[in-house]
Every structure is written in C-alpha cells, then in structure tokens.
C-alpha atoms as a printed R data frame, in Angstrom:
    type eleno elety resid chain resno       x       y      z
1   ATOM     1    CA   UNK     A     1  -0.935 134.106 13.526
2   ATOM     2    CA   UNK     A     2  -4.110 135.352 14.720
3   ATOM     3    CA   UNK     A     3  -5.854 134.244 17.885
4   ATOM     4    CA   UNK     A     4  -8.033 131.909 15.578
5   ATOM     5    CA   UNK     A     5  -5.076 130.591 13.597
6   ATOM     6    CA   UNK     A     6  -2.596 128.539 15.518
7   ATOM     7    CA   UNK     A     7   0.297 127.051 13.454
8   ATOM     8    CA   UNK     A     8  -0.327 123.409 12.913
9   ATOM     9    CA   UNK     A     9   2.607 122.347 15.240
10  ATOM    10    CA   UNK     A    10   1.061 124.244 18.007
11  ATOM    11    CA   UNK     A    11  -2.138 122.610 17.971
12  ATOM    12    CA   UNK     A    12  -1.152 119.515 19.920
13  ATOM    13    CA   UNK     A    13   0.235 122.174 22.707
14  ATOM    14    CA   UNK     A    14  -3.442 123.123 23.473
15  ATOM    15    CA   UNK     A    15  -4.265 119.603 24.799
16  ATOM    16    CA   UNK     A    16  -4.253 119.646 28.292
17  ATOM    17    CA   UNK     A    17  -3.432 123.383 28.619
18  ATOM    18    CA   UNK     A    18  -4.642 124.964 31.639
19  ATOM    19    CA   UNK     A    19  -7.860 127.343 30.877
20  ATOM    20    CA   UNK     A    20  -8.354 130.377 33.157
21  ATOM    21    CA   UNK     A    21 -11.435 132.877 33.021
22  ATOM    22    CA   UNK     A    22 -11.090 136.687 32.630
23  ATOM    23    CA   UNK     A    23 -11.055 137.068 36.357
24  ATOM    24    CA   UNK     A    24  -7.966 134.849 36.505
25  ATOM    25    CA   UNK     A    25  -9.493 131.754 38.090
26  ATOM    26    CA   UNK     A    26  -9.151 128.189 36.730
27  ATOM    27    CA   UNK     A    27 -11.643 126.938 34.603
28  ATOM    28    CA   UNK     A    28 -10.094 123.391 33.700
29  ATOM    29    CA   UNK     A    29  -8.000 121.928 31.037
30  ATOM    30    CA   UNK     A    30  -8.445 121.618 27.145
31  ATOM    31    CA   UNK     A    31  -9.880 118.226 26.201
32  ATOM    32    CA   UNK     A    32 -10.733 118.511 22.557
33  ATOM    33    CA   UNK     A    33  -9.423 120.971 19.466
34  ATOM    34    CA   UNK     A    34 -11.755 121.505 17.173
35  ATOM    35    CA   UNK     A    35 -10.926 123.006 13.495
36  ATOM    36    CA   UNK     A    36 -13.082 124.680 10.619
37  ATOM    37    CA   UNK     A    37 -12.790 121.829  7.984
38  ATOM    38    CA   UNK     A    38 -12.167 124.298  5.103
39  ATOM    39    CA   UNK     A    39  -9.615 126.429  6.684
40  ATOM    40    CA   UNK     A    40  -8.013 124.664  9.447
41  ATOM    41    CA   UNK     A    41  -8.487 127.516 11.729
42  ATOM    42    CA   UNK     A    42  -9.312 126.980 15.245
43  ATOM    43    CA   UNK     A    43 -13.301 126.643 15.630
44  ATOM    44    CA   UNK     A    44 -13.461 125.720 19.290
45  ATOM    45    CA   UNK     A    45 -12.065 123.943 22.156
46  ATOM    46    CA   UNK     A    46 -13.810 121.689 25.001
47  ATOM    47    CA   UNK     A    47 -12.838 122.262 28.407
48  ATOM    48    CA   UNK     A    48 -12.887 119.437 31.382
49  ATOM    49    CA   UNK     A    49 -14.626 121.433 34.083
50  ATOM    50    CA   UNK     A    50 -14.354 119.739 37.636
51  ATOM    51    CA   UNK     A    51 -12.315 116.534 38.446
52  ATOM    52    CA   UNK     A    52 -15.467 114.896 40.475
53  ATOM    53    CA   UNK     A    53 -18.481 115.748 38.189
54  ATOM    54    CA   UNK     A    54 -16.276 115.282 34.820
55  ATOM    55    CA   UNK     A    55 -18.445 117.778 33.005
56  ATOM    56    CA   UNK     A    56 -17.144 118.953 29.594
57  ATOM    57    CA   UNK     A    57 -18.106 122.438 28.128
58  ATOM    58    CA   UNK     A    58 -17.758 123.814 24.107
59  ATOM    59    CA   UNK     A    59 -16.068 127.100 24.129
60  ATOM    60    CA   UNK     A    60 -15.742 128.645 20.687
61  ATOM    61    CA   UNK     A    61 -12.428 130.389 19.619
62  ATOM    62    CA   UNK     A    62 -14.141 133.700 19.851
63  ATOM    63    CA   UNK     A    63 -13.941 132.972 23.564
64  ATOM    64    CA   UNK     A    64 -10.259 133.222 23.734
65  ATOM    65    CA   UNK     A    65  -8.820 136.247 24.659
66  ATOM    66    CA   UNK     A    66  -6.908 138.141 21.868
67  ATOM    67    CA   UNK     A    67  -3.223 136.996 22.173
68  ATOM    68    CA   UNK     A    68  -3.841 134.411 24.509
69  ATOM    69    CA   UNK     A    69  -2.873 131.910 22.203
70  ATOM    70    CA   UNK     A    70   0.509 133.468 21.002
71  ATOM    71    CA   UNK     A    71   1.193 133.896 24.824
72  ATOM    72    CA   UNK     A    72   0.447 130.185 25.416
73  ATOM    73    CA   UNK     A    73   2.603 129.133 22.588
74  ATOM    74    CA   UNK     A    74   5.390 131.304 23.753
75  ATOM    75    CA   UNK     A    75   5.207 130.067 27.307
76  ATOM    76    CA   UNK     A    76   3.737 126.538 27.509
77  ATOM    77    CA   UNK     A    77   3.597 126.923 31.175
78  ATOM    78    CA   UNK     A    78   1.072 129.884 30.913
79  ATOM    79    CA   UNK     A    79  -2.845 129.468 31.181
80  ATOM    80    CA   UNK     A    80  -5.172 130.048 28.255
81  ATOM    81    CA   UNK     A    81  -7.187 132.875 29.241
82  ATOM    82    CA   UNK     A    82 -10.704 133.818 27.929
83  ATOM    83    CA   UNK     A    83 -12.964 136.843 27.488
84  ATOM    84    CA   UNK     A    84 -15.525 135.577 30.141
85  ATOM    85    CA   UNK     A    85 -14.864 135.051 33.731
86  ATOM    86    CA   UNK     A    86 -14.472 131.367 34.926
87  ATOM    87    CA   UNK     A    87 -18.082 130.934 36.340
88  ATOM    88    CA   UNK     A    88 -19.703 131.934 32.468
89  ATOM    89    CA   UNK     A    89 -17.122 129.482 31.060
90  ATOM    90    CA   UNK     A    90 -18.148 126.661 33.354
91  ATOM    91    CA   UNK     A    91 -21.738 127.073 32.778
92  ATOM    92    CA   UNK     A    92 -21.206 127.021 28.835
93  ATOM    93    CA   UNK     A    93 -22.948 124.881 26.622
94  ATOM    94    CA   UNK     A    94 -22.289 121.003 26.272
95  ATOM    95    CA   UNK     A    95 -20.341 119.876 23.282
96  ATOM    96    CA   UNK     A    96 -21.819 118.076 20.377
97  ATOM    97    CA   UNK     A    97 -22.322 114.345 20.504
98  ATOM    98    CA   UNK     A    98 -20.280 114.110 17.369
99  ATOM    99    CA   UNK     A    99 -16.638 115.200 16.857
100 ATOM   100    CA   UNK     A   100 -18.081 118.144 14.618
101 ATOM   101    CA   UNK     A   101 -19.035 121.734 15.749
102 ATOM   102    CA   UNK     A   102 -20.934 123.409 13.055
103 ATOM   103    CA   UNK     A   103 -21.611 126.851 12.723
104 ATOM   104    CA   UNK     A   104 -24.933 126.782 14.448
105 ATOM   105    CA   UNK     A   105 -23.132 124.824 17.448
106 ATOM   106    CA   UNK     A   106 -20.523 127.252 17.480
107 ATOM   107    CA   UNK     A   107 -23.099 129.996 17.689
108 ATOM   108    CA   UNK     A   108 -25.184 128.589 20.500
109 ATOM   109    CA   UNK     A   109 -21.863 128.047 22.679
110 ATOM   110    CA   UNK     A   110 -20.815 131.704 22.225
111 ATOM   111    CA   UNK     A   111 -24.421 132.784 23.324
112 ATOM   112    CA   UNK     A   112 -23.966 130.381 26.225
113 ATOM   113    CA   UNK     A   113 -21.266 132.226 27.279
114 ATOM   114    CA   UNK     A   114 -22.703 135.948 26.648
115 ATOM   115    CA   UNK     A   115 -20.878 136.627 23.506
116 ATOM   116    CA   UNK     A   116 -23.321 137.499 20.882
117 ATOM   117    CA   UNK     A   117 -21.367 137.343 17.776
118 ATOM   118    CA   UNK     A   118 -19.218 134.233 16.687
119 ATOM   119    CA   UNK     A   119 -17.860 134.026 13.115
120 ATOM   120    CA   UNK     A   120 -19.634 131.525 10.792
121 ATOM   121    CA   UNK     A   121 -17.436 128.701 10.045
C-alpha cells in the first residue's frame, strides 16, 4: 500500500482521525475523504479546524507524510501526520462546494499549503 492508496477496508479508519502538522501540533480531525474516481486512490481529505469557527480545509493526499497512512492503520490511536506544519494546514484552501475535487482543485489546495507539485488525478 502506498501513501496515496489505502486499502478499501482502511478508508473508513480515516474518518474522524486526528491530524497533526509536521511540527507535531494538532490541526483538527478528518471530516471527509475524497477518492479519485478512476482509480479509487486517496485524492484528498477535509479537516475540521477549530471547534468554535467550524472551518474546514481541503488537504490533498500529497500533503500527507510518507508512511503516515500505514502508521495510522497499524495504530489507530496514532494521528495522521502532514508534510506541512499545523499553521500552514489550518490556513489551507476551503473544500469545493460539491463532493468532487477535480485535479485543478487539488493543485490549488496544494499550492495553498506551499506544495507546488501535486499529482494529476
């Protein structure tokens, strides 16, 4: 399993998982999971940031640290770790209004995090 290809039985484990930045600070919890239509690979997640504001950010799969998904699935109490710090993640792009994140939306979300290369989906 690669970092962007969780096994189908693991996808549900992402929902509600704690997310931490590369600095170890808490970002929020996974709210929604986006998969590529053609391949079923993980495309992105949305993370609920803050309890009072209720803001949600779109984090493309490229923002998830290598090996973080495997660690999360092996140890469910483990937080999902990102390649960007918590402040950058919290300032990320808003998710699309629809339940679909196209390649352009994923690239925009990656750029908002300071990640220039996002795989086309």
